[in-house]
Structures are given as C-alpha cells and as structure tokens.
Tab-separated table of C-alpha atoms in Angstrom:
chain	number	residue	atom	x	y	z
A	1	MET	CA	-19.796	-24.566	-13.059
A	2	SER	CA	-19.489	-21.036	-13.222
A	3	ASP	CA	-17.992	-20.253	-9.776
A	4	THR	CA	-15.290	-22.644	-10.290
A	5	ILE	CA	-13.833	-21.860	-13.554
A	6	THR	CA	-14.067	-17.901	-12.112
A	7	LYS	CA	-11.974	-19.204	-9.334
A	8	PHE	CA	-9.574	-21.676	-11.414
A	9	THR	CA	-9.612	-18.392	-13.969
A	10	TYR	CA	-8.470	-16.041	-11.235
A	11	GLN	CA	-5.674	-18.144	-9.484
A	12	SER	CA	-3.886	-18.669	-12.808
A	13	PHE	CA	-4.500	-15.009	-13.501
A	14	GLN	CA	-2.734	-14.370	-9.278
A	15	GLN	CA	-0.141	-17.581	-10.241
A	16	GLY	CA	0.837	-15.386	-14.040
A	17	LYS	CA	1.721	-12.146	-11.833
A	18	ASN	CA	3.646	-13.880	-9.829
A	19	LEU	CA	5.771	-15.906	-12.097
A	20	PHE	CA	6.106	-12.842	-14.496
A	21	ALA	CA	7.140	-10.754	-10.578
A	22	LEU	CA	9.493	-13.500	-10.062
A	23	ALA	CA	10.839	-13.678	-13.630
A	24	HIS	CA	12.021	-9.419	-13.675
A	25	LYS	CA	13.022	-9.756	-9.860
A	26	THR	CA	15.325	-12.600	-11.226
A	27	LEU	CA	16.559	-10.677	-14.212
A	28	SER	CA	17.098	-7.048	-13.367
A	29	THR	CA	19.300	-8.456	-10.327
A	30	ARG	CA	21.304	-10.151	-12.608
A	31	LEU	CA	21.434	-7.470	-15.072
A	32	MET	CA	22.090	-4.981	-11.907
A	33	ASP	CA	25.842	-7.139	-10.947
A	34	ILE	CA	26.438	-7.142	-14.668
A	35	VAL	CA	26.208	-3.277	-15.043
A	36	SER	CA	26.375	-1.535	-11.441
A	37	PRO	CA	27.214	-4.610	-9.258
A	38	SER	CA	25.884	-2.928	-5.816
A	39	GLU	CA	28.079	-3.293	-2.194
A	40	LYS	CA	24.337	-4.283	-0.796
A	41	LYS	CA	23.386	-7.846	-0.678
A	42	ALA	CA	20.420	-9.795	-0.231
A	43	LYS	CA	20.237	-11.687	2.850
A	44	PRO	CA	20.172	-15.578	1.489
A	45	ILE	CA	16.259	-17.296	2.720
A	46	PRO	CA	15.720	-20.217	4.342
A	47	ASN	CA	13.495	-22.647	2.112
A	48	GLU	CA	11.309	-23.670	5.443
A	49	VAL	CA	10.747	-19.565	5.256
A	50	LEU	CA	10.842	-20.091	1.595
A	51	LEU	CA	7.340	-22.812	1.668
A	52	GLU	CA	5.761	-20.378	4.706
A	53	LEU	CA	6.059	-17.533	2.362
A	54	GLN	CA	4.207	-19.470	-0.577
A	55	GLU	CA	1.305	-20.602	2.546
A	56	ARG	CA	0.949	-17.073	3.535
A	57	LEU	CA	0.180	-16.541	-0.853
A	58	ASN	CA	-1.789	-18.993	-1.096
A	59	HIS	CA	-4.094	-18.145	2.070
A	60	LEU	CA	-3.788	-14.405	0.578
A	61	LEU	CA	-5.909	-15.088	-2.382
A	62	GLU	CA	-8.119	-17.831	-0.809
A	63	VAL	CA	-9.439	-15.289	1.711
A	64	ASP	CA	-9.271	-12.513	-1.665
A	65	TRP	CA	-11.541	-15.103	-2.788
A	66	GLU	CA	-14.058	-15.859	-0.153
A	67	ASP	CA	-14.893	-12.421	0.237
A	68	ALA	CA	-15.686	-11.682	-3.727
A	69	GLU	CA	-17.840	-14.543	-3.853
A	70	GLN	CA	-19.868	-13.572	0.150
A	71	GLY	CA	-20.062	-10.465	-1.738
A	72	ILE	CA	-18.034	-8.021	0.057
A	73	TYR	CA	-16.775	-7.165	-3.574
A	74	SER	CA	-17.252	-8.390	-6.793
A	75	LYS	CA	-15.419	-10.223	-8.289
A	76	GLU	CA	-14.675	-8.183	-11.557
A	77	ILE	CA	-12.307	-6.361	-9.165
A	78	LEU	CA	-9.825	-9.366	-8.682
A	79	PHE	CA	-9.383	-9.406	-12.670
A	80	ASP	CA	-8.996	-5.677	-12.320
A	81	ASN	CA	-5.627	-5.294	-14.298
A	82	SER	CA	-4.903	-2.954	-16.995
A	83	TRP	CA	-3.118	-4.582	-19.839
A	84	GLU	CA	-2.999	-1.350	-22.124
A	85	ASP	CA	-1.064	0.402	-18.423
A	86	PHE	CA	1.050	-2.897	-18.257
A	87	PHE	CA	2.250	-2.700	-21.830
A	88	ARG	CA	2.543	1.405	-21.426
A	89	TYR	CA	4.557	1.488	-18.513
A	90	TYR	CA	6.458	-1.224	-18.066
A	91	PRO	CA	9.174	-0.291	-20.741
A	92	ALA	CA	9.580	2.779	-18.217
A	93	ILE	CA	10.365	0.591	-15.464
A	94	LEU	CA	13.180	-1.077	-17.740
A	95	ILE	CA	14.035	1.884	-19.160
A	96	ASP	CA	14.409	3.003	-15.737
A	97	MET	CA	16.437	0.396	-14.095
A	98	PRO	CA	19.822	1.777	-14.706
A	99	GLN	CA	19.230	5.106	-12.893
A	100	MET	CA	18.077	2.960	-10.232
A	101	TRP	CA	20.987	1.052	-10.778
A	102	GLU	CA	23.552	3.665	-10.120
A	103	ARG	CA	21.523	5.569	-7.279
A	104	VAL	CA	21.779	2.408	-5.804
A	105	LYS	CA	25.638	2.154	-6.292
A	106	ASN	CA	26.283	5.661	-5.420
A	107	LYS	CA	24.080	5.433	-2.041
A	108	LYS	CA	21.877	8.379	-3.735
A	109	TYR	CA	19.032	8.586	-1.733
A	110	GLN	CA	17.098	12.787	-2.175
A	111	GLU	CA	18.305	12.943	-5.874
A	112	PHE	CA	15.145	14.723	-7.967
A	113	ALA	CA	15.452	16.100	-11.315
A	114	PRO	CA	15.981	20.268	-11.591
A	115	GLU	CA	12.304	20.821	-11.994
A	116	ILE	CA	11.071	19.150	-10.003
A	117	GLU	CA	9.997	20.938	-6.229
A	118	ILE	CA	11.499	20.065	-3.067
A	119	GLN	CA	10.994	22.702	-0.716
A	120	GLY	CA	8.118	22.982	1.510
A	121	TYR	CA	8.008	19.318	1.864
A	122	PRO	CA	8.600	17.429	5.423
A	123	SER	CA	12.634	16.383	5.162
A	124	TYR	CA	11.818	12.511	5.912
A	125	TYR	CA	9.862	12.353	2.285
A	126	VAL	CA	11.721	14.078	0.349
A	127	GLN	CA	13.313	10.839	-0.783
A	128	ASN	CA	13.794	7.970	-3.410
A	129	PHE	CA	11.778	5.496	-1.502
A	130	HIS	CA	12.537	2.335	-3.173
A	131	HIS	CA	14.894	4.170	-5.542
A	132	GLN	CA	12.563	5.984	-6.595
A	133	THR	CA	13.301	8.205	-10.107
A	134	ASP	CA	12.064	11.053	-8.414
A	135	GLY	CA	10.770	9.306	-5.247
A	136	TYR	CA	6.958	10.401	-5.173
A	137	LEU	CA	6.854	13.768	-7.397
A	138	SER	CA	7.062	13.337	-10.667
A	139	ASP	CA	4.178	12.713	-13.009
A	140	SER	CA	6.277	9.835	-14.797
A	141	SER	CA	6.964	7.886	-11.028
A	142	ALA	CA	3.355	7.948	-10.279
A	143	ASN	CA	2.530	6.503	-13.721
A	144	LEU	CA	5.628	3.368	-12.510
A	145	TYR	CA	4.657	3.127	-9.435
A	146	ASP	CA	1.433	1.096	-9.349
A	147	LEU	CA	2.499	-2.055	-11.831
A	148	GLN	CA	6.161	-1.229	-9.199
A	149	VAL	CA	4.646	-2.668	-6.411
A	150	GLU	CA	3.035	-5.577	-8.011
A	151	ILE	CA	5.915	-6.553	-9.128
A	152	LEU	CA	7.792	-5.727	-5.990
A	153	PHE	CA	5.011	-8.322	-3.806
A	154	GLY	CA	4.711	-11.307	-6.806
A	155	GLY	CA	1.403	-9.225	-7.779
A	156	SER	CA	-0.299	-10.007	-4.281
A	157	ALA	CA	-0.287	-5.891	-3.703
A	158	ASP	CA	-4.028	-5.725	-4.225
A	159	PRO	CA	-4.791	-8.915	-3.021
A	160	MET	CA	-3.293	-7.649	0.667
A	161	ARG	CA	-4.975	-3.900	0.177
A	162	ARG	CA	-8.183	-5.790	-0.322
A	163	ARG	CA	-7.965	-7.494	3.722
A	164	ILE	CA	-9.722	-3.619	4.501
A	165	LEU	CA	-12.273	-4.080	2.979
A	166	ALA	CA	-14.182	-7.097	4.894
A	167	PRO	CA	-13.161	-4.918	8.759
A	168	LEU	CA	-14.673	-1.227	7.256
A	169	LYS	CA	-17.296	-2.746	5.883
A	170	LYS	CA	-18.687	-4.694	9.288
A	171	SER	CA	-17.256	-1.400	11.112
A	172	LEU	CA	-19.824	1.435	8.788
A	173	GLU	CA	-22.673	-0.651	10.755
A	174	VAL	CA	-22.675	0.711	13.665
A	175	PHE	CA	-23.668	3.550	11.534
A	176	SER	CA	-26.550	2.368	10.262
A	177	TYR	CA	-29.183	4.766	10.512
A	178	VAL	CA	-27.079	6.879	7.991
A	179	LEU	CA	-28.067	7.487	5.042
A	180	PRO	CA	-25.059	5.578	2.519
A	181	LYS	CA	-24.451	8.519	0.622
A	182	GLN	CA	-24.224	10.623	4.421
A	183	ILE	CA	-21.332	7.667	5.165
A	184	LYS	CA	-17.377	9.276	5.040
A	185	VAL	CA	-14.463	7.324	4.365
A	186	LEU	CA	-10.922	9.052	4.001
A	187	ASP	CA	-7.997	7.175	2.522
A	188	VAL	CA	-5.019	8.979	4.256
A	189	ALA	CA	-1.589	8.772	1.789
A	190	CYS	CA	-4.314	7.991	-0.920
A	191	GLY	CA	-1.173	7.958	-3.249
A	192	THR	CA	-2.766	7.089	-6.936
A	193	GLY	CA	-6.431	6.200	-5.996
A	194	ARG	CA	-5.876	2.886	-6.022
A	195	THR	CA	-7.390	2.382	-2.674
A	196	LEU	CA	-10.281	4.373	-2.809
A	197	LYS	CA	-10.866	2.282	-5.997
A	198	SER	CA	-10.748	-1.067	-3.878
A	199	ILE	CA	-13.522	0.742	-1.862
A	200	ARG	CA	-15.887	1.674	-4.029
A	201	SER	CA	-15.994	-1.475	-5.238
A	202	ALA	CA	-16.787	-2.485	-1.605
A	203	LEU	CA	-19.059	0.471	-0.780
A	204	PRO	CA	-20.719	2.218	-3.900
A	205	GLU	CA	-22.685	4.716	-2.253
A	206	VAL	CA	-20.406	6.459	0.377
A	207	SER	CA	-18.519	9.214	-0.333
A	208	LEU	CA	-14.445	8.747	-0.383
A	209	PHE	CA	-12.617	11.471	0.947
A	210	GLY	CA	-8.070	10.908	-0.127
A	211	VAL	CA	-5.315	13.005	0.858
A	212	ASP	CA	-1.681	12.705	-0.160
A	213	LEU	CA	1.240	14.495	0.018
A	214	SER	CA	2.371	14.267	-3.673
A	215	PRO	CA	0.492	16.622	-6.119
A	216	ALA	CA	1.781	14.555	-8.838
A	217	TYR	CA	0.167	11.215	-7.255
A	218	LEU	CA	-3.703	13.138	-6.680
A	219	ARG	CA	-3.332	14.044	-10.219
A	220	LYS	CA	-3.167	10.541	-11.016
A	221	ALA	CA	-5.564	9.436	-8.372
A	222	ASN	CA	-7.978	12.310	-9.884
A	223	GLU	CA	-7.869	10.285	-13.243
A	224	VAL	CA	-7.957	6.021	-12.190
A	225	LEU	CA	-10.950	7.672	-9.758
A	226	SER	CA	-12.577	9.938	-12.403
A	227	GLN	CA	-12.868	6.506	-14.661
A	228	ILE	CA	-15.431	5.435	-12.788
A	229	PRO	CA	-19.100	6.275	-13.959
A	230	GLY	CA	-20.588	8.884	-11.180
A	231	GLU	CA	-17.445	9.530	-9.540
A	232	LEU	CA	-16.124	12.519	-8.541
A	233	PRO	CA	-12.911	12.451	-6.733
A	234	GLN	CA	-12.579	14.152	-3.034
A	235	LEU	CA	-8.537	14.469	-2.710
A	236	LEU	CA	-6.527	17.518	-1.173
A	237	GLN	CA	-3.147	17.547	-1.382
A	238	ALA	CA	-2.464	17.702	2.619
A	239	ASN	CA	0.539	16.446	5.054
A	240	ALA	CA	-1.130	13.305	7.091
A	241	GLU	CA	0.479	15.308	9.967
A	242	GLU	CA	-2.405	18.626	9.759
A	243	LEU	CA	-5.364	16.704	8.529
A	244	PRO	CA	-7.895	19.640	6.886
A	245	TYR	CA	-11.023	18.221	8.117
A	246	LEU	CA	-13.037	19.217	10.847
A	247	ASP	CA	-12.625	17.168	14.741
A	248	ASN	CA	-14.899	13.755	14.275
A	249	TYR	CA	-16.131	13.978	10.358
A	250	PHE	CA	-15.161	10.519	8.783
A	251	HIS	CA	-17.243	7.320	9.747
A	252	ALA	CA	-13.718	5.821	9.169
A	253	VAL	CA	-10.171	6.757	7.923
A	254	THR	CA	-7.672	3.997	6.055
A	255	SER	CA	-4.005	3.922	5.460
A	256	VAL	CA	-2.183	1.097	3.368
A	257	PHE	CA	1.295	0.954	3.552
A	258	LEU	CA	1.922	4.083	4.698
A	259	PHE	CA	4.103	3.508	7.869
A	260	HIS	CA	7.067	2.138	7.594
A	261	GLU	CA	7.960	5.071	5.920
A	262	LEU	CA	7.286	7.379	8.854
A	263	PRO	CA	9.474	8.021	11.318
A	264	ALA	CA	7.993	7.546	14.974
A	265	PRO	CA	7.666	10.985	15.821
A	266	VAL	CA	5.385	10.973	12.885
A	267	ARG	CA	3.544	7.680	13.085
A	268	GLN	CA	2.534	9.057	16.648
A	269	SER	CA	1.345	12.038	15.086
A	270	VAL	CA	-0.222	10.881	11.990
A	271	ILE	CA	-2.644	8.077	14.074
A	272	GLU	CA	-3.377	10.806	16.400
A	273	GLU	CA	-4.737	12.943	13.318
A	274	SER	CA	-6.490	10.386	12.478
A	275	PHE	CA	-8.209	9.857	15.844
A	276	ARG	CA	-8.819	13.657	15.697
A	277	VAL	CA	-10.718	13.327	12.192
A	278	THR	CA	-12.948	9.693	13.277
A	279	LYS	CA	-16.297	9.998	14.454
A	280	PRO	CA	-17.737	9.088	18.042
A	281	GLY	CA	-18.090	4.914	17.150
A	282	GLY	CA	-15.791	5.122	13.972
A	283	THR	CA	-12.694	2.847	12.875
A	284	PHE	CA	-9.169	3.725	11.986
A	285	ILE	CA	-7.432	0.737	9.982
A	286	ILE	CA	-3.750	0.456	9.279
A	287	CYS	CA	-2.470	-1.882	6.151
A	288	ASP	CA	1.389	-2.419	6.575
A	289	SER	CA	4.043	-4.448	7.274
A	290	ILE	CA	3.876	-7.540	8.900
A	291	GLN	CA	6.381	-6.267	12.295
A	292	MET	CA	8.658	-8.833	14.209
A	293	SER	CA	6.282	-8.721	17.277
A	294	ASP	CA	3.704	-11.371	15.245
A	295	SER	CA	5.796	-12.506	12.169
A	296	PRO	CA	9.796	-13.165	13.771
A	297	GLN	CA	10.302	-16.630	11.423
A	298	MET	CA	10.271	-13.441	8.557
A	299	GLN	CA	12.819	-11.801	10.199
A	300	VAL	CA	15.583	-12.013	6.958
A	301	ILE	CA	12.840	-10.823	4.464
A	302	MET	CA	12.419	-7.754	6.939
A	303	GLU	CA	15.394	-7.476	6.925
A	304	ASN	CA	16.579	-8.059	3.361
A	305	PHE	CA	13.816	-5.505	2.452
A	306	SER	CA	15.589	-2.531	4.738
A	307	GLU	CA	18.735	-3.460	3.222
A	308	THR	CA	17.584	-4.347	-0.213
A	309	PHE	CA	15.478	-0.760	-1.477
A	310	HIS	CA	15.619	2.578	0.398
A	311	GLU	CA	13.879	2.810	3.103
A	312	PRO	CA	15.347	4.880	5.837
A	313	TYR	CA	12.816	4.005	8.913
A	314	TYR	CA	11.663	0.854	7.920
A	315	ARG	CA	14.329	-0.775	10.893
A	316	ASN	CA	12.328	0.775	13.924
A	317	TYR	CA	8.482	0.346	12.223
A	318	MET	CA	9.477	-3.741	12.029
A	319	THR	CA	9.843	-3.198	16.597
A	320	ASP	CA	7.217	-0.332	17.149
A	321	ASP	CA	4.241	-1.257	19.106
A	322	LEU	CA	1.637	0.616	16.628
A	323	ILE	CA	-1.187	-1.097	19.011
A	324	LYS	CA	0.593	1.060	21.768
A	325	ARG	CA	0.376	4.034	20.017
A	326	LEU	CA	-3.346	3.796	19.064
A	327	HIS	CA	-4.222	3.204	22.534
A	328	LYS	CA	-1.917	6.819	23.016
A	329	ALA	CA	-3.879	8.184	20.624
A	330	GLY	CA	-7.158	7.234	22.644
A	331	PHE	CA	-8.885	4.474	19.880
A	332	GLU	CA	-10.137	1.344	21.642
A	333	SER	CA	-10.672	-1.836	21.155
A	334	VAL	CA	-7.005	-2.735	18.979
A	335	ASP	CA	-7.311	-6.087	16.427
A	336	THR	CA	-5.078	-7.102	14.349
A	337	GLN	CA	-4.660	-9.336	11.975
A	338	ILE	CA	-1.934	-10.469	9.368
A	339	HIS	CA	-2.389	-11.586	5.549
A	340	PHE	CA	0.977	-12.485	3.359
A	341	MET	CA	3.086	-9.999	4.277
A	342	SER	CA	1.171	-7.244	5.309
A	343	LYS	CA	-0.574	-6.561	8.841
A	344	TYR	CA	-3.803	-5.134	9.331
A	345	LEU	CA	-4.659	-2.959	12.492
A	346	ILE	CA	-8.515	-1.903	13.411
A	347	ALA	CA	-8.905	0.890	15.743
A	348	ARG	CA	-12.108	1.681	17.294
A	349	LYS	CA	-12.718	5.272	18.489
A	350	PRO	CA	-14.584	5.195	21.945
A	351	VAL	CA	-18.225	6.060	21.496
C-alpha cells in the first residue's frame, strides 16, 4: 500500500509541476503580447500532436517510477525539489521577464551586463540562449536556470535527465572487477550539477567529475553537490573541445542538453574528445532534444522551439546525424532511446 501511495504522490507532484508550468507559460505569453509584442508567433500545435505529447509525458513518468522501483535510484530523488529555491528564485524570474521580452523584440542575442567578462569564450557560446539575461555567464543566471528549464519542460526536466541512469549503470557492469570508488564518470557541460546529483543517487560510490565553460554555473554546481554528505565535487572550467584529461581516463562519459547548442563542427569535436578520454569498453551517453529522424510528427514543436527561443544551432541539430558522428569518432554499437522530448544515444568504445 505504501508504494501505491508513494506512486500516487509522485504522479500528483509531477502533475502539479506540469500545471504550474502551463499556467506560467500561458500568463507570460499573454503579458508579453500586451507589453512587448514580438513579430515571432508560434505555430498552432495540432490536437493529435498534443495528445501524443501527453502520452509521451505519461510514459516518461511511468518509466521514471519503474526505474526507482527497480532500485536504479532511490524513490527520494523523485521528489527532489527545493521549495526554498522555488520561493526564492521564481519572483526573480518574473522580475527578469520584461528584460527578456525586450531582448526578443529587439533581437538582441549577445547582450551582457558590463561586468560580465566575455573575452576568451568561443563565439558560439557568447549567446543569450533562451533569451536568458547574461546567457550562461552570471551567478543570477545560474540561480534561475534549473527552475527555468523545469518550467520550459513542464516539470519533466529531471525525469528526462534520469533516463541516462539505467544505461549508465548497465554499461559500468563491464568494469565489475574495478572497485566502485575507482570508477570515474565525467559529465560534460555539467552546468549547475543537476545531472551529477542524479548520477550520485544511482551510483553512491563512484568518483564523479564535471566540466563546464561557465565559472558561474560551476560555482552553483559546487554549492549543489557540496550539500550531499561526504561529497567532494571534482569540477573544472574547461571547453569540451579540449578536455583536460588523459586518454582513456573515464569509465563513462555523459552529456545532457548540450549538443543542440553547438555548431555542427563543434559537435564532432566534442564527440571526438569524449571518445579520447573514455576507456576501451567504456560508454558515452548523450541526452538531448528529439530530432526529425525519430520524431517527424513533432516537427511543429521543434520549429516553434527554434523560433520562440534563441537557439541559433537548433535547426541544424534537428537533422544532424549524431549516430554517424559517433561512428566517425570511433564509437560502436550505438543504441538510441526516445523519452518524451528527449533523445538518448548510448555509444560504446571498442575494447
């Protein structure tokens, strides 16, 4: 009975997040149309697509619950939501919205506060992705990011992130002869550390590493991960095109929600670097947006995402052949999965 109650609580929790996100997006869109109307208008989504979207979301949540039931990660993580952070940062999101609207209206895609240092970063990175104030380069942006992404995905961002955990744990079985504490897992573009926190819930003893270009987001990741008892975050500021690690160093490498924000040649470079630092027999797991090749019926949603948000490389990503890129780098036996609006590629490095 306790499991039934827990599952019902989880479903209610997720439904509440989804309804809140929908209300937020509806209200903010109407306010923007009144206060700062934009020329860009989202295309209407056909009813049959909306129905499939709901089915995909329901399936995502069911798989998330099943993985927790099977012990891939604890059920406690299903409710990992900081109400303190919500009440602290949601007002900041509301206050920031007029600036975002003006940025949309005036097509300002590389606007940063004077105190933000933008020198030394790749040009493709110095963007107001999602029209975020200061892009990924300020502490305020890092504080708001996780809540913004949860709203964007209707409360499903964490369940989508957690879909890497089952294949990750499975892939590490080939290294069963290695002591758990000697297993090394790297998260590329770790951001605020949300994915690393999920990995820790599934793999309590392995050594976790994270790299990101943003010092502000790394500071946030350090804050998040340091709250875990006994955790020692091993985080570095680095470009994923030049990972600061030895060849064949990691037993597994992950990357979540990165590739759609990279130009095509950079995607290949990051894949090749991930191959280089992965041990023979190790695995590289990508989680990112669905693509036309696997979800053509979702084309209108993908196009709306590209138009509504500032995602300068997303249209190319929609039709990019990531499997071909993985094979070109040397990975083999690439498996793919689709969960809700995310695609997963699980690639093995030959022994």
